[in-house]
CSV table of C-alpha atoms in Angstrom, one decimal:
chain,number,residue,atom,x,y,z
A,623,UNK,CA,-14.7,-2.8,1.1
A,624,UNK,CA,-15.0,-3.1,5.1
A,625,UNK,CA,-12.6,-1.0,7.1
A,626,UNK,CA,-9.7,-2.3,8.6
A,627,UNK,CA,-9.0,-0.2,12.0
A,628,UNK,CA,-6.3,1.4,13.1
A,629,UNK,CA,-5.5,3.7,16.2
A,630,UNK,CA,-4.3,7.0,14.4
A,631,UNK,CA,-1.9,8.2,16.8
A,632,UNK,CA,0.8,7.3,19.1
A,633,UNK,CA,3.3,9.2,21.0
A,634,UNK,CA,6.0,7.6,22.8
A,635,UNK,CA,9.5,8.1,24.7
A,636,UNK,CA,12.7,7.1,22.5
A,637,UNK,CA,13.8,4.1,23.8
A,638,UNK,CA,10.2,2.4,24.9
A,639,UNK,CA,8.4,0.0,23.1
A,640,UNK,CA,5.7,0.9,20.8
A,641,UNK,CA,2.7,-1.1,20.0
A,642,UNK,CA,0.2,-0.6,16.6
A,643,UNK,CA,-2.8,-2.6,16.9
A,644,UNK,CA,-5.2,-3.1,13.9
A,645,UNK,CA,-8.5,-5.1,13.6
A,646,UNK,CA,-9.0,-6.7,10.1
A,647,UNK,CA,-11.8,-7.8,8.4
A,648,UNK,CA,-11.2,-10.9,5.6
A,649,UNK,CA,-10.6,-13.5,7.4
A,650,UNK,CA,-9.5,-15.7,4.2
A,651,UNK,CA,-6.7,-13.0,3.7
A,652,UNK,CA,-3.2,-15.4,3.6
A,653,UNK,CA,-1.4,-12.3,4.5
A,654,UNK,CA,-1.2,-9.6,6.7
A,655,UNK,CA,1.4,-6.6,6.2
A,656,UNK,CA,2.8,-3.8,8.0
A,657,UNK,CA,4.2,-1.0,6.0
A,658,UNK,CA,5.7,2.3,6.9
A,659,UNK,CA,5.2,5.8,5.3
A,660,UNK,CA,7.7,8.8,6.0
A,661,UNK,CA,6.8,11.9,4.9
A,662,UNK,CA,6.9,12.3,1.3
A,663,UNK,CA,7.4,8.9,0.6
A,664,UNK,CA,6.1,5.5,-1.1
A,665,UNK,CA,5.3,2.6,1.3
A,666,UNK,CA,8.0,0.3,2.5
A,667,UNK,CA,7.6,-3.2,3.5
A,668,UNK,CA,8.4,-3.6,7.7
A,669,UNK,CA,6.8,-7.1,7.9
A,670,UNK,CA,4.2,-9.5,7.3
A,671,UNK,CA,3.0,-12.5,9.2
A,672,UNK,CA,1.3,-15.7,7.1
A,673,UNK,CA,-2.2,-16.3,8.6
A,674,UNK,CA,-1.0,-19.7,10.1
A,675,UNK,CA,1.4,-17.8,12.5
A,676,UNK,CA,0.8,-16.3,16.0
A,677,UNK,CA,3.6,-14.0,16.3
A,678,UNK,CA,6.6,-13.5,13.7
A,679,UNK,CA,9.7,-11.7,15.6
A,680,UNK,CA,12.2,-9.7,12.8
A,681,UNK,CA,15.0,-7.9,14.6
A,682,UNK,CA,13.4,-4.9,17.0
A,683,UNK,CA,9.9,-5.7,15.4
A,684,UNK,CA,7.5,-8.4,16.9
A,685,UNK,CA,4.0,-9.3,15.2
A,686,UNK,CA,1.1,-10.7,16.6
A,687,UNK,CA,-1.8,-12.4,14.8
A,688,UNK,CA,-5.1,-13.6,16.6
A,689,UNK,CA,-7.0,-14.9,14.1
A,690,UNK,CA,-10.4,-15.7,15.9
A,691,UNK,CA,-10.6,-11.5,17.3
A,692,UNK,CA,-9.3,-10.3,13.9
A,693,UNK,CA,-6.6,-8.5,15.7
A,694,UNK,CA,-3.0,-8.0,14.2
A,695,UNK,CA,0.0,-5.6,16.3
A,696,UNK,CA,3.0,-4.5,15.7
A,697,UNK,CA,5.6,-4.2,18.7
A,698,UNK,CA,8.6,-1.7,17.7
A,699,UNK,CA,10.9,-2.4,20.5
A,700,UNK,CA,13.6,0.5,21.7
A,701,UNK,CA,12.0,3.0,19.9
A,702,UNK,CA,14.0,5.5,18.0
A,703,UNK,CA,12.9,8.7,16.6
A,704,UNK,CA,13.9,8.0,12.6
A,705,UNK,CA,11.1,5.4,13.6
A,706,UNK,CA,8.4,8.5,12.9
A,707,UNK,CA,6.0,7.9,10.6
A,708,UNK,CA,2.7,6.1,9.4
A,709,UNK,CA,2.3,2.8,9.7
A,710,UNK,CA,-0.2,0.7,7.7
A,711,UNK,CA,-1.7,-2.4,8.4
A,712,UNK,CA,-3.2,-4.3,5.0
A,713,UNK,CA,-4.9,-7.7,4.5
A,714,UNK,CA,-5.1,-9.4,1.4
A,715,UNK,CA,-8.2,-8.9,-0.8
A,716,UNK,CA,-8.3,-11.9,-3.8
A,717,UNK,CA,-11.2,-12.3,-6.5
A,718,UNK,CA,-10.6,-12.5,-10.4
A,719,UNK,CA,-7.4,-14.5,-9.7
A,720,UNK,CA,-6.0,-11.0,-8.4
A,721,UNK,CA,-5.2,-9.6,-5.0
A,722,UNK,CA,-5.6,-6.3,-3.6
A,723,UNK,CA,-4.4,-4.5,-0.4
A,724,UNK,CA,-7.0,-3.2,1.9
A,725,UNK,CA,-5.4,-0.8,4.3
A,726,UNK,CA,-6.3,1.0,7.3
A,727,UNK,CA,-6.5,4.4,7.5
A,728,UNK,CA,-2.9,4.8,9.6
A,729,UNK,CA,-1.3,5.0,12.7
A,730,UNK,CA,0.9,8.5,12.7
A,731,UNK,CA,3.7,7.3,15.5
A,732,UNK,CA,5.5,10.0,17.1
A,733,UNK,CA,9.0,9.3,19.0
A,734,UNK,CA,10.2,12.3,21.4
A,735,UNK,CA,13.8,12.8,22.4
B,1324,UNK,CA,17.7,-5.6,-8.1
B,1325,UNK,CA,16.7,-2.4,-8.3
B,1326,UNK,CA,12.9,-1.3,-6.9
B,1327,UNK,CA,9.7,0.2,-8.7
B,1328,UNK,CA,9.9,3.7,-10.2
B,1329,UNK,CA,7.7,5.7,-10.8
B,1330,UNK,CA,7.7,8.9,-13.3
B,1331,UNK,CA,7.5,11.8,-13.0
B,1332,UNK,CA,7.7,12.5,-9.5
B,1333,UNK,CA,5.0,15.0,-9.4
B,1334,UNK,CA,3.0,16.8,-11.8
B,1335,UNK,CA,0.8,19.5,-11.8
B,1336,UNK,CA,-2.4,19.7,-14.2
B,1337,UNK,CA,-5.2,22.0,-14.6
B,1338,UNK,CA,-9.1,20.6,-14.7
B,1339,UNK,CA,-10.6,19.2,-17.8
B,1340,UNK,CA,-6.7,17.7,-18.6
B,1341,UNK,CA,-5.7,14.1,-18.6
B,1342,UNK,CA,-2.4,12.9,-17.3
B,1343,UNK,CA,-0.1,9.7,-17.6
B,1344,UNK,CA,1.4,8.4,-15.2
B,1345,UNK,CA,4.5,5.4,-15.5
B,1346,UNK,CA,5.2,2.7,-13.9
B,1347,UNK,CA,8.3,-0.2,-14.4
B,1348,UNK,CA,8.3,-3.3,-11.8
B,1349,UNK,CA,11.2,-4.8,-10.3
B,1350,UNK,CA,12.9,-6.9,-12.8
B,1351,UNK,CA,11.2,-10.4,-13.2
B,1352,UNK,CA,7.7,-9.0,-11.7
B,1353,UNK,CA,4.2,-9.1,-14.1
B,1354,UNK,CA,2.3,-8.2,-11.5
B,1355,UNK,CA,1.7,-4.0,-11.4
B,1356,UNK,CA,-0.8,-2.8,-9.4
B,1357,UNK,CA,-1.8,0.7,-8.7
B,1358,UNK,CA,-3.4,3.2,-5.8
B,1359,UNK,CA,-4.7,6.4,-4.6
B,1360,UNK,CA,-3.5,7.9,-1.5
B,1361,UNK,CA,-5.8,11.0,-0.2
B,1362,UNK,CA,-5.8,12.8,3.0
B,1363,UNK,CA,-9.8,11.7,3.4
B,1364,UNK,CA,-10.1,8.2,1.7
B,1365,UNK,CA,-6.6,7.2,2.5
B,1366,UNK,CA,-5.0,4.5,0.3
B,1367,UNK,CA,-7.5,2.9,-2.5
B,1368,UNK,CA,-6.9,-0.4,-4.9
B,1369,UNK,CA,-7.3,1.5,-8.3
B,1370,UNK,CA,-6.4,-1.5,-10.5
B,1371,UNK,CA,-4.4,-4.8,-11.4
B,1372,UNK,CA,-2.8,-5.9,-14.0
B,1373,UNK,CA,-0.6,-9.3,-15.0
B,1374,UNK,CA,0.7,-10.1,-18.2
B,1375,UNK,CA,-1.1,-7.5,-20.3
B,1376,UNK,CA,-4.6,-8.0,-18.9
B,1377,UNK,CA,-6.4,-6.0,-15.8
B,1378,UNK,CA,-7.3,-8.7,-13.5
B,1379,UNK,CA,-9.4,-6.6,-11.4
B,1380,UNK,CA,-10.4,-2.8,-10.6
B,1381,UNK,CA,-11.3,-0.6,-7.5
B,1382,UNK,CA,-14.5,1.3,-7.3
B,1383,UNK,CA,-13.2,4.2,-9.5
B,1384,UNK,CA,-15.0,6.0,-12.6
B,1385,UNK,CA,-14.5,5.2,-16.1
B,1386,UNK,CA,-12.3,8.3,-16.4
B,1387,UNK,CA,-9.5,5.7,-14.6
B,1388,UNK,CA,-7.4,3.6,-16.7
B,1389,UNK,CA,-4.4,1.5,-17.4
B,1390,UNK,CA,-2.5,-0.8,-19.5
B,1391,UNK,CA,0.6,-3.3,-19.4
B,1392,UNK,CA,2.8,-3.5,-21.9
B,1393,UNK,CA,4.7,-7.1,-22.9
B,1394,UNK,CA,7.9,-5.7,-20.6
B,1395,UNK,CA,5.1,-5.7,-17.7
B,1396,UNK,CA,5.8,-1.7,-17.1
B,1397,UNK,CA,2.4,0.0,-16.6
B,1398,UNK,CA,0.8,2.9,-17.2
B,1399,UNK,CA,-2.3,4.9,-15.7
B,1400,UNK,CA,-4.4,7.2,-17.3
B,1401,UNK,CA,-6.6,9.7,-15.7
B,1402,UNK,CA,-8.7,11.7,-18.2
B,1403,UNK,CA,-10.9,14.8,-17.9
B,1404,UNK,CA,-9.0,15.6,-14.5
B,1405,UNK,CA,-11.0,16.8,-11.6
B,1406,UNK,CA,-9.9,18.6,-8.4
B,1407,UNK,CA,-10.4,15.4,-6.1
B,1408,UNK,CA,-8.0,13.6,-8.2
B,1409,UNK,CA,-5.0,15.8,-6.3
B,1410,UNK,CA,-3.7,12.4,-4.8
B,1411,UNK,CA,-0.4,10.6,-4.1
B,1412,UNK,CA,-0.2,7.6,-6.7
B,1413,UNK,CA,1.3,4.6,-6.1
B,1414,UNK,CA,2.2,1.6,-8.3
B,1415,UNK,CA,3.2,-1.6,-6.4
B,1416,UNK,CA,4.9,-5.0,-8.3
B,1417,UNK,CA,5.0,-8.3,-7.5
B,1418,UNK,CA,5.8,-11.4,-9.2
B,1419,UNK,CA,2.3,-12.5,-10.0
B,1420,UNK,CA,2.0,-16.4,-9.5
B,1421,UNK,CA,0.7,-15.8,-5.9
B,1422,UNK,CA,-0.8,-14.2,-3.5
B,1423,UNK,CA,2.9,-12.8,-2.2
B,1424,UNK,CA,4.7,-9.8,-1.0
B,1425,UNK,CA,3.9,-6.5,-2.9
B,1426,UNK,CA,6.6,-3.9,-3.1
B,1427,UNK,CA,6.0,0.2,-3.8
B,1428,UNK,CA,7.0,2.7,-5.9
B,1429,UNK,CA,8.2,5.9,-4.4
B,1430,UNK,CA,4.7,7.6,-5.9
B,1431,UNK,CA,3.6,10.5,-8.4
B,1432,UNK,CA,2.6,13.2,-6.7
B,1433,UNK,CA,-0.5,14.7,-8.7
B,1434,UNK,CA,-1.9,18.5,-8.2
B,1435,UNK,CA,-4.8,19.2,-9.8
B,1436,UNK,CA,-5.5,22.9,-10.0
């Protein structure tokens, strides 16, 4: 399938805000996800945002949605460093009655003392 | 409820083998689905299935494939292994009625040698 774009890395100072932007590409996708990768590990769910929504706002995480660009973010305020890690954005592929994930390639986030 | 496992762990095969990987969904899911995560292609839809039946299927070769059994734990199959197939795989679950959340497994962790 198309590509769905992600910066691939971002450094910032513990206790600034942090902000992963992706560009999708399905347009019919209901959802869109954000998931986070440690090393080692599986994927775990942050977030997702319905495709009806602007912005969806879960404790220290904020997501935006604008659907006519194709542009989804994720806003990780007071950053903290066990917030390290890959972070995933993934729309919502459906055919056969089925859905896949499409992700992007990764944003590797890196939170200095 | 507890999450998706995934077994074994990791697993380390030789070329020309085939491997089997397992996967149980959390409680009350049909939905399994499974990926590849590489360093170079990143995370790939390898296959869906729901209720016994493969819904859909990534662009992967014949020498890819899976099954559900009636308890809607899954299993991949990877014959004739090849060095490329060194990968990170992931099952995900779901509950299968509609396009909603999916959750991961921690991963098998294959080395092909």
């Amino acid at each position: 399938g198309e590509d769905v774009e992600q910066s691939l890395f971002l450094s910032v100072r513990e206790g600034d805000s942090s902000v992963i932007n992706c560009t999708y590409t399905d347009s019919s996708s209901t959802y869109l996800y954000w998931y986070k990768q440690e090393p080692g590990a599986g994927l775990q769910l942050l977030t997702y945002i319905f495709s009806n929504m602007d912005m969806k706002q879960d404790q220290r995480l904020t997501v935006l949605l604008n659907k006519k660009d194709k542009h989804l973010s994720l806003r990780i305020a007071d950053t903290q460093t066990g917030d390290s890690a890959i972070y995933f954005c993934a729309e919502t592929i459906s055919w056969n009655s089925g859905y896949a994930l499409n992700f992007g390639k990764g944003t590797s986030l890196l939170v200095t003392p | 409820k507890a999450g998706v496992t995934q077994t074994p762990r990791y697993l380390i095969k030789t070329r020309g083998q085939q491997v089997t990987l397992s996967c149980s969904p959390i409680s009350g899911h049909r939905s399994v689905s499974w990926y590849q995560q590489t360093p170079g292609q990143g995370l790939q839809f390898l296959f869906e299935y729901f209720s016994e039946t493969q819904r859909n299927k990534g662009n992967f070769p014949g020498r890819f494939s899976g099954r559900q059994f009636s308890n809607s734990r899954s299993e991949m199959n990877v014959s004739t292994l090849e060095l490329g197939d060194s990968a990170l795989y992931l099952c995900a679950s779901r509950s299968g009625v509609a396009e909603e959340t999916q959750y991961f497994g921690p991963g098998t962790r294959l080395l092909v040698l």
